[in-house]
Tab-separated table of C-alpha atoms and ligand atoms in Angstrom:
chain	number	residue	atom	x	y	z
Q	1	UNK	CA	23.944	-12.147	8.599
Q	2	UNK	CA	26.058	-9.164	9.516
Q	3	UNK	CA	24.883	-5.880	7.977
Q	4	UNK	CA	27.698	-3.619	6.785
Q	5	UNK	CA	27.145	0.116	7.012
Q	6	UNK	CA	28.677	2.743	4.751
Q	7	UNK	CA	27.583	6.216	5.727
Q	8	UNK	CA	26.852	9.003	3.258
Q	9	UNK	CA	29.583	11.650	3.214
Q	10	UNK	CA	27.102	14.438	2.725
Q	11	UNK	CA	23.626	14.499	4.198
Q	12	UNK	CA	20.710	16.005	2.268
Q	13	UNK	CA	18.689	18.956	3.528
Q	14	UNK	CA	15.261	17.892	4.840
Q	15	UNK	CA	12.198	19.234	2.993
Q	16	UNK	CA	9.709	21.357	4.966
Q	17	UNK	CA	7.217	19.074	6.731
Q	18	UNK	CA	4.195	20.967	5.431
Q	19	UNK	CA	5.266	20.360	1.814
Q	20	UNK	CA	6.190	16.699	1.740
Q	21	UNK	CA	3.660	15.360	-0.774
Q	22	UNK	CA	4.028	11.641	-1.405
Q	23	UNK	CA	7.119	9.764	-2.591
Q	24	UNK	CA	9.065	12.794	-3.780
Q	25	UNK	CA	11.981	13.039	-1.337
Q	26	UNK	CA	14.278	10.203	-0.299
Q	27	UNK	CA	16.554	9.807	2.709
Q	28	UNK	CA	20.346	9.551	2.818
Q	29	UNK	CA	20.694	5.766	3.000
Q	30	UNK	CA	19.156	2.591	1.597
Q	31	UNK	CA	19.412	-1.100	2.382
Q	32	UNK	CA	20.630	-3.578	-0.244
Q	33	UNK	CA	20.770	-7.377	-0.260
Q	34	UNK	CA	21.581	-9.726	-3.155
Q	35	UNK	CA	20.536	-13.227	-4.120
Q	36	UNK	CA	22.189	-15.849	-6.260
Q	37	UNK	CA	21.585	-19.573	-6.388
Q	38	UNK	CA	24.997	-20.454	-4.901
Q	39	UNK	CA	24.886	-18.118	-1.868
Q	40	UNK	CA	21.154	-17.500	-1.347
Q	41	UNK	CA	20.345	-14.047	0.047
Q	42	UNK	CA	23.637	-12.461	1.053
Q	43	UNK	CA	25.709	-9.295	1.565
Q	44	UNK	CA	23.230	-7.088	3.449
Q	45	UNK	CA	24.463	-3.531	3.478
Q	46	UNK	CA	23.258	-0.086	4.372
Q	47	UNK	CA	24.733	2.340	1.875
Q	48	UNK	CA	24.266	5.904	0.691
Q	49	UNK	CA	21.044	6.269	-1.326
Q	50	UNK	CA	22.180	5.952	-4.941
Q	51	UNK	CA	21.031	4.965	-8.431
Q	52	UNK	CA	21.047	1.238	-9.247
Q	53	UNK	CA	23.221	0.801	-12.317
Q	54	UNK	CA	21.827	-1.936	-14.550
Q	55	UNK	CA	22.713	-3.663	-17.769
Q	56	UNK	CA	20.012	-2.858	-20.355
Q	57	UNK	CA	19.219	-6.592	-20.543
Q	58	UNK	CA	18.396	-6.830	-16.809
Q	59	UNK	CA	15.346	-9.067	-16.627
Q	60	UNK	CA	13.171	-6.862	-14.453
Q	61	UNK	CA	13.214	-4.213	-17.184
Q	62	UNK	CA	11.773	-6.627	-19.723
Q	63	UNK	CA	9.412	-9.004	-17.951
Q	64	UNK	CA	8.489	-7.146	-14.775
Q	65	UNK	CA	9.577	-9.798	-12.303
Q	66	UNK	CA	9.409	-7.596	-9.213
Q	67	UNK	CA	7.469	-7.225	-5.975
Q	68	UNK	CA	7.260	-4.451	-3.416
Q	69	UNK	CA	5.681	-3.349	-0.162
Q	70	UNK	CA	4.505	-0.116	1.379
Q	71	UNK	CA	4.569	0.542	5.112
Q	72	UNK	CA	5.283	3.494	7.357
Q	73	UNK	CA	7.288	4.549	10.403
Q	74	UNK	CA	5.580	7.065	12.698
Q	75	UNK	CA	6.973	9.550	15.208
Q	76	UNK	CA	5.088	9.581	18.511
Q	77	UNK	CA	4.538	12.719	20.576
Q	78	UNK	CA	7.320	11.497	22.856
Q	79	UNK	CA	9.689	11.386	19.862
Q	80	UNK	CA	9.884	7.592	19.591
Q	81	UNK	CA	9.682	5.876	16.213
Q	82	UNK	CA	7.247	3.032	15.701
Q	83	UNK	CA	6.055	0.681	12.988
Q	84	UNK	CA	2.496	-0.480	12.352
Q	85	UNK	CA	1.986	-4.198	11.575
Q	86	UNK	CA	5.346	-4.354	9.796
Q	87	UNK	CA	5.524	-8.127	10.192
Q	88	UNK	CA	2.312	-8.410	8.172
Q	89	UNK	CA	3.896	-6.431	5.335
Q	90	UNK	CA	6.905	-8.738	5.451
Q	91	UNK	CA	4.662	-11.821	5.315
Q	92	UNK	CA	2.827	-10.336	2.324
Q	93	UNK	CA	6.123	-9.536	0.587
Q	94	UNK	CA	7.020	-13.218	0.813
Q	95	UNK	CA	3.588	-14.230	-0.528
Q	96	UNK	CA	4.126	-11.849	-3.458
Q	97	UNK	CA	7.601	-13.368	-3.968
Q	98	UNK	CA	6.038	-16.839	-4.220
Q	99	UNK	CA	3.556	-15.593	-6.833
Q	100	UNK	CA	6.391	-14.155	-8.960
Q	101	UNK	CA	8.816	-17.128	-8.535
Q	102	UNK	CA	11.187	-14.998	-6.443
Q	103	UNK	CA	13.062	-16.718	-3.574
Q	104	UNK	CA	11.580	-15.751	-0.213
Q	105	UNK	CA	13.474	-13.765	2.401
Q	106	UNK	CA	13.911	-14.508	6.103
Q	107	UNK	CA	11.171	-12.458	7.845
Q	108	UNK	CA	13.185	-11.995	11.047
Q	109	UNK	CA	16.151	-10.703	9.094
Q	110	UNK	CA	13.951	-8.294	7.132
Q	111	UNK	CA	12.576	-6.916	10.387
Q	112	UNK	CA	16.020	-6.604	12.013
Q	113	UNK	CA	17.562	-4.951	8.960
Q	114	UNK	CA	14.616	-2.567	8.535
Q	115	UNK	CA	14.920	-1.449	12.144
Q	116	UNK	CA	18.661	-0.919	11.705
Q	117	UNK	CA	18.067	1.249	8.635
Q	118	UNK	CA	15.361	3.202	10.477
Q	119	UNK	CA	17.580	3.795	13.500
Q	120	UNK	CA	20.200	5.310	11.196
Q	121	UNK	CA	17.589	7.426	9.364
Q	122	UNK	CA	15.384	8.324	12.337
Q	123	UNK	CA	15.928	12.063	11.925
Q	124	UNK	CA	14.009	11.677	8.646
Q	125	UNK	CA	10.797	10.558	10.349
Q	126	UNK	CA	8.728	13.751	10.267
Q	127	UNK	CA	6.800	14.898	13.330
Q	128	UNK	CA	4.089	17.164	11.853
Q	129	UNK	CA	0.503	15.845	12.087
Q	130	UNK	CA	-0.361	13.159	9.511
Q	131	UNK	CA	3.193	12.870	8.215
Q	132	UNK	CA	5.284	9.700	8.342
Q	133	UNK	CA	8.277	7.981	6.792
Q	134	UNK	CA	7.038	5.770	3.951
Q	135	UNK	CA	9.054	2.564	3.574
Q	136	UNK	CA	9.328	0.883	0.188
Q	137	UNK	CA	10.931	-2.594	0.278
Q	138	UNK	CA	11.336	-3.939	-3.268
Q	139	UNK	CA	12.719	-7.058	-4.944
Q	140	UNK	CA	13.833	-7.048	-8.592
Q	141	UNK	CA	15.091	-9.745	-10.967
Q	142	UNK	CA	18.676	-8.961	-11.954
Q	143	UNK	CA	19.851	-11.601	-14.474
Q	144	UNK	CA	21.109	-10.137	-17.736
Q	145	UNK	CA	19.084	-12.282	-20.095
Q	146	UNK	CA	16.300	-11.914	-22.636
Q	147	UNK	CA	14.676	-15.360	-22.515
Q	148	UNK	CA	11.424	-15.608	-20.588
Q	149	UNK	CA	12.037	-17.495	-17.335
Q	150	UNK	CA	12.446	-16.687	-13.655
Q	151	UNK	CA	15.739	-14.941	-12.926
Q	152	UNK	CA	18.513	-16.696	-10.995
Q	153	UNK	CA	19.667	-13.483	-9.292
Q	154	UNK	CA	17.791	-10.738	-7.413
Q	155	UNK	CA	18.301	-7.496	-5.523
Q	156	UNK	CA	16.230	-6.622	-2.432
Q	157	UNK	CA	16.359	-2.957	-1.493
Q	158	UNK	CA	14.579	-0.620	0.895
Q	159	UNK	CA	14.206	3.096	0.312
Q	160	UNK	CA	12.569	5.626	2.626
Q	161	UNK	CA	10.539	8.736	1.836
Q	162	UNK	CA	9.117	11.311	4.268
Q	163	UNK	CA	5.469	11.784	3.239
Q	164	UNK	CA	2.293	13.716	3.888
Q	165	UNK	CA	-1.158	12.776	2.550
Q	166	UNK	CA	-1.317	10.496	-0.510
Q	167	UNK	CA	-4.275	12.263	-2.103
Q	168	UNK	CA	-4.255	16.004	-2.692
Q	169	UNK	CA	-7.700	15.998	-1.024
Q	170	UNK	CA	-6.095	14.848	2.295
Q	171	UNK	CA	-8.818	13.389	4.540
Q	172	UNK	CA	-11.584	14.925	2.414
Q	173	UNK	CA	-13.930	12.875	0.239
Q	174	UNK	CA	-12.566	11.858	-3.137
Q	175	UNK	CA	-14.441	11.140	-6.370
Q	176	UNK	CA	-14.263	7.658	-7.838
Q	177	UNK	CA	-14.987	6.368	-11.325
Q	178	UNK	CA	-16.244	2.801	-11.760
Q	179	UNK	CA	-14.949	1.392	-15.020
Q	180	UNK	CA	-16.192	-1.476	-17.200
Q	181	UNK	CA	-13.856	-0.641	-20.079
Q	182	UNK	CA	-10.720	-1.970	-18.435
Q	183	UNK	CA	-9.814	-4.656	-15.917
Q	184	UNK	CA	-7.018	-4.608	-13.365
Q	185	UNK	CA	-6.589	-8.319	-12.663
Q	186	UNK	CA	-8.256	-11.687	-13.063
Q	187	UNK	CA	-8.553	-14.580	-10.628
Q	188	UNK	CA	-5.593	-16.887	-10.996
Q	189	UNK	CA	-3.459	-13.935	-12.117
Q	190	UNK	CA	-1.367	-11.544	-10.051
Q	191	UNK	CA	-4.076	-9.365	-8.496
Q	192	UNK	CA	-3.378	-10.403	-4.919
Q	193	UNK	CA	0.395	-9.893	-5.260
Q	194	UNK	CA	1.971	-6.487	-4.760
Q	195	UNK	CA	3.730	-6.355	-8.091
Q	196	UNK	CA	4.290	-3.519	-10.598
Q	197	UNK	CA	2.159	-5.249	-13.279
Q	198	UNK	CA	-1.041	-4.484	-11.365
Q	199	UNK	CA	-0.167	-0.806	-11.185
Q	200	UNK	CA	0.822	-0.681	-14.866
Q	201	UNK	CA	-2.543	-2.269	-15.718
Q	202	UNK	CA	-4.317	0.509	-13.831
Q	203	UNK	CA	-2.711	3.484	-15.589
Q	204	UNK	CA	-4.847	3.794	-18.715
Q	205	UNK	CA	-8.156	3.806	-16.845
Q	206	UNK	CA	-6.632	6.036	-14.169
Q	207	UNK	CA	-5.695	8.652	-16.769
Q	208	UNK	CA	-9.198	8.430	-18.216
Q	209	UNK	CA	-10.685	8.963	-14.760
Q	210	UNK	CA	-8.441	12.002	-14.133
Q	211	UNK	CA	-9.502	13.561	-17.442
Q	212	UNK	CA	-13.087	13.359	-16.239
Q	213	UNK	CA	-12.307	14.883	-12.838
Q	214	UNK	CA	-12.135	11.658	-10.816
Q	215	UNK	CA	-9.294	10.828	-8.429
Q	216	UNK	CA	-9.264	7.035	-8.723
Q	217	UNK	CA	-10.821	4.056	-10.467
Q	218	UNK	CA	-12.947	1.450	-8.706
Q	219	UNK	CA	-12.252	-1.870	-10.388
Q	220	UNK	CA	-14.868	-4.518	-11.069
Q	221	UNK	CA	-14.021	-8.215	-11.367
Q	222	UNK	CA	-12.181	-9.159	-14.537
Q	223	UNK	CA	-14.607	-11.840	-15.708
Q	224	UNK	CA	-18.193	-10.600	-15.413
Q	225	UNK	CA	-17.445	-6.968	-14.523
Q	226	UNK	CA	-20.195	-7.245	-12.004
Q	227	UNK	CA	-18.488	-7.512	-8.612
Q	228	UNK	CA	-16.663	-4.665	-6.921
Q	229	UNK	CA	-12.969	-5.421	-6.257
Q	230	UNK	CA	-10.663	-2.600	-5.149
Q	231	UNK	CA	-9.321	0.850	-6.040
Q	232	UNK	CA	-5.745	-0.111	-6.942
Q	233	UNK	CA	-4.118	2.223	-4.429
Q	234	UNK	CA	-6.541	1.072	-1.709
Q	235	UNK	CA	-9.232	-1.454	-0.750
Q	236	UNK	CA	-12.875	-0.376	-0.697
Q	237	UNK	CA	-15.564	-0.415	2.011
Q	238	UNK	CA	-19.293	0.337	1.957
Q	239	UNK	CA	-21.581	1.011	4.905
Q	240	UNK	CA	-24.999	-0.287	3.900
Q	241	UNK	CA	-27.827	-0.447	6.404
Q	242	UNK	CA	-25.393	-0.099	9.333
Q	243	UNK	CA	-23.202	-2.973	8.147
Q	244	UNK	CA	-19.577	-2.451	7.059
Q	245	UNK	CA	-18.934	-4.419	3.871
Q	246	UNK	CA	-15.836	-5.078	1.804
Q	247	UNK	CA	-15.263	-7.480	-1.094
Q	248	UNK	CA	-14.065	-10.916	0.021
Q	249	UNK	CA	-10.473	-11.764	-0.931
Q	250	UNK	CA	-10.840	-13.852	-4.056
Q	251	UNK	CA	-7.352	-14.028	-5.532
Q	252	UNK	CA	-7.528	-10.845	-7.586
Q	253	UNK	CA	-7.780	-8.326	-4.713
Q	254	UNK	CA	-4.771	-7.090	-2.738
Q	255	UNK	CA	-5.070	-8.328	0.873
Q	256	UNK	CA	-4.566	-4.900	2.414
Q	257	UNK	CA	-3.196	-4.631	5.932
Q	258	UNK	CA	-5.248	-1.506	6.612
Q	259	UNK	CA	-8.241	-3.405	5.167
Q	260	UNK	CA	-7.675	-6.149	7.742
Q	261	UNK	CA	-7.189	-3.531	10.483
Q	262	UNK	CA	-10.566	-1.971	9.604
Q	263	UNK	CA	-12.291	-5.357	9.842
Q	264	UNK	CA	-10.586	-6.284	13.103
Q	265	UNK	CA	-11.257	-2.910	14.759
Q	266	UNK	CA	-14.891	-2.803	13.629
Q	267	UNK	CA	-15.467	-6.286	15.072
Q	268	UNK	CA	-13.558	-5.333	18.244
Q	269	UNK	CA	-16.010	-2.425	18.644
Q	270	UNK	CA	-18.981	-4.754	18.152
Q	271	UNK	CA	-19.944	-3.327	14.745
Q	272	UNK	CA	-21.257	-5.586	12.004
Q	273	UNK	CA	-18.502	-6.119	9.408
Q	274	UNK	CA	-18.593	-8.640	6.573
Q	275	UNK	CA	-16.376	-9.734	3.679
Q	276	UNK	CA	-18.434	-11.031	0.781
Q	277	UNK	CA	-19.098	-10.640	-2.937
Q	278	UNK	CA	-20.681	-7.231	-3.577
Q	279	UNK	CA	-22.114	-6.316	-6.962
Q	280	UNK	CA	-21.964	-2.766	-8.258
Q	281	UNK	CA	-25.715	-3.033	-8.867
Q	282	UNK	CA	-26.222	-3.745	-5.156
Q	283	UNK	CA	-24.269	-0.585	-4.287
Q	284	UNK	CA	-26.289	1.560	-6.718
Q	285	UNK	CA	-29.540	-0.007	-5.489
Q	286	UNK	CA	-28.585	0.630	-1.850
Q	287	UNK	CA	-28.066	4.269	-2.801
Q	288	UNK	CA	-31.492	4.473	-4.502
Q	289	UNK	CA	-33.056	2.902	-1.394
Q	290	UNK	CA	-31.332	5.446	0.853
Q	291	UNK	CA	-29.301	2.680	2.553
Q	292	UNK	CA	-25.793	3.518	1.268
Q	293	UNK	CA	-24.488	5.455	4.254
Q	294	UNK	CA	-20.751	5.612	3.511
Q	295	UNK	CA	-18.054	4.569	1.074
Q	296	UNK	CA	-14.375	4.746	1.975
Q	297	UNK	CA	-11.038	3.288	0.940
Q	298	UNK	CA	-8.245	1.899	3.110
Q	299	UNK	CA	-4.529	1.620	2.450
Q	300	UNK	CA	-1.114	2.301	3.926
Q	301	UNK	CA	-0.600	5.355	1.763
Q	302	UNK	CA	-4.267	6.432	1.789
Q	303	UNK	CA	-4.992	5.448	5.455
Q	304	UNK	CA	-8.811	5.867	5.439
Q	305	UNK	CA	-10.024	7.843	2.475
Q	306	UNK	CA	-13.714	8.821	2.320
Q	307	UNK	CA	-15.439	8.639	-1.069
Q	308	UNK	CA	-17.950	11.427	-1.703
Q	309	UNK	CA	-18.973	10.590	-5.248
Q	310	UNK	CA	-19.183	7.466	-7.441
Q	311	UNK	CA	-19.713	7.468	-11.187
Q	312	UNK	CA	-20.859	4.267	-12.897
Q	313	UNK	CA	-22.000	4.386	-16.551
Q	314	UNK	CA	-24.333	7.359	-16.707
Q	315	UNK	CA	-25.178	7.277	-13.004
Q	316	UNK	CA	-23.412	9.675	-10.697
Q	317	UNK	CA	-24.173	9.404	-6.996
Q	318	UNK	CA	-23.208	11.548	-4.037
Q	319	UNK	CA	-22.590	9.690	-0.796
Q	320	UNK	CA	-23.348	11.211	2.614
Q	321	UNK	CA	-23.800	14.670	1.054
Q	322	UNK	CA	-20.159	14.480	0.027
Q	323	UNK	CA	-19.031	14.690	3.652
Q	324	UNK	CA	-16.891	12.394	5.804
Q	325	UNK	CA	-19.133	9.776	7.449
Q	326	UNK	CA	-18.992	8.721	11.118
Q	327	UNK	CA	-17.592	5.225	10.485
Q	328	UNK	CA	-14.758	6.509	8.264
Q	329	UNK	CA	-14.023	9.245	10.809
Q	330	UNK	CA	-13.971	6.818	13.754
Q	331	UNK	CA	-11.697	4.405	11.906
Q	332	UNK	CA	-9.363	7.163	10.748
Q	333	UNK	CA	-9.127	8.550	14.288
Q	334	UNK	CA	-8.562	5.137	15.872
Q	335	UNK	CA	-6.037	3.843	13.326
Q	336	UNK	CA	-3.999	7.044	13.310
Q	337	UNK	CA	-4.116	7.196	17.139
Q	338	UNK	CA	-2.599	3.692	17.232
Q	339	UNK	CA	-0.029	4.486	14.552
Q	340	UNK	CA	1.133	7.712	16.235
Q	341	UNK	CA	1.005	6.224	19.752
Q	342	UNK	CA	-1.746	8.628	20.836
Q	343	UNK	CA	-4.293	6.011	21.810
Q	344	UNK	CA	-4.642	2.430	23.003
Q	345	UNK	CA	-3.303	-0.331	20.799
Q	346	UNK	CA	-5.875	-2.971	21.754
Q	347	UNK	CA	-4.784	-5.471	19.118
Q	348	UNK	CA	-1.000	-5.148	19.623
Q	349	UNK	CA	-0.127	-3.662	16.243
Q	350	UNK	CA	2.745	-1.291	16.923
Q	351	UNK	CA	6.407	-2.055	17.394
Q	352	UNK	CA	9.070	0.464	18.406
Q	353	UNK	CA	12.325	0.497	16.444
Q	354	UNK	CA	14.612	0.591	19.479
K	401	LIG	C1	0.460	1.683	-0.281
K	401	LIG	O1	-0.638	1.973	0.215
K	401	LIG	O2	1.476	1.573	0.391
K	401	LIG	C2	0.615	1.454	-1.703
K	401	LIG	O3	1.497	0.748	-2.067
K	401	LIG	C3	-0.314	2.112	-2.619
K	401	LIG	C4	0.357	2.952	-3.682
K	401	LIG	C5	1.141	4.101	-3.173
K	401	LIG	C6	1.091	2.143	-4.669
């Protein structure tokens, strides 16, 4: 498929790199692609970043048939632009599409078109430490119809946003609230798909957590509310008795690419790392026994995010004296070194855009 390019007549000023925040500013161009049953995915085009004008009956607005991804482009010290495990994000986008009855997209074409968009927008990839260009590929259902069924037409689009740290805390420990009052997802539902419904389901508890001074919610399983699942904006890891543990993927947890990178790197270094069911009681008990050494989250937006405090019912525990632990620090240093081209890439995760 030939990608048409229409350049913006006026380019936007770039925000200062020390004040990027997360997901606030957007670049000059976006990528669009449409689907209908007669033509399949067609008409790829890079166009000026612009609002999507929709009929009020557009299906995505009513039934949430949509999926998205989050990945980043990084500027190396030499000024080159590179992607981290982008093909894994594309594979996950297609898995999410399957879960939401959305027609899959050709992975090679998604990669080619993303690189073309990034080459056009490369001046937007910031160079200051810990900044990057966040990439948000999205698919939405576009039929104008109010019956409940899968849409026959879709729009795929990619927007780009220069970003700094996701959490205001940066790489400092955050405080997490473990909730039993709400659930994010249940097995057999949409929990492992990257779809807006999971984020909508997290808002009420998230607001509650904020009111009590906590940054994020740690979700328990939706059936027994006994097993730890994930944080919504990231996966969760515990270091207990020198072993790195994360909940096994069970259908209701997002299969994070940074999560997988943590597991692969830890094993590459010869550390003990396991995926298994972990109860919240086991975590609290490990803390009482003095064996809970670290807790941290992993995600594209969050990278590695240390957790300094957990609150569960009336128990409030401080982890590692509220400081960044050695495993989280080592992982953060290694993953960011790979992403920014400052260190070895032993597992072949980066790809340049040129
Ligand atoms: C990501 O880590 O890319 C996410 O999508 C998490 C959040 C910003 C929605």
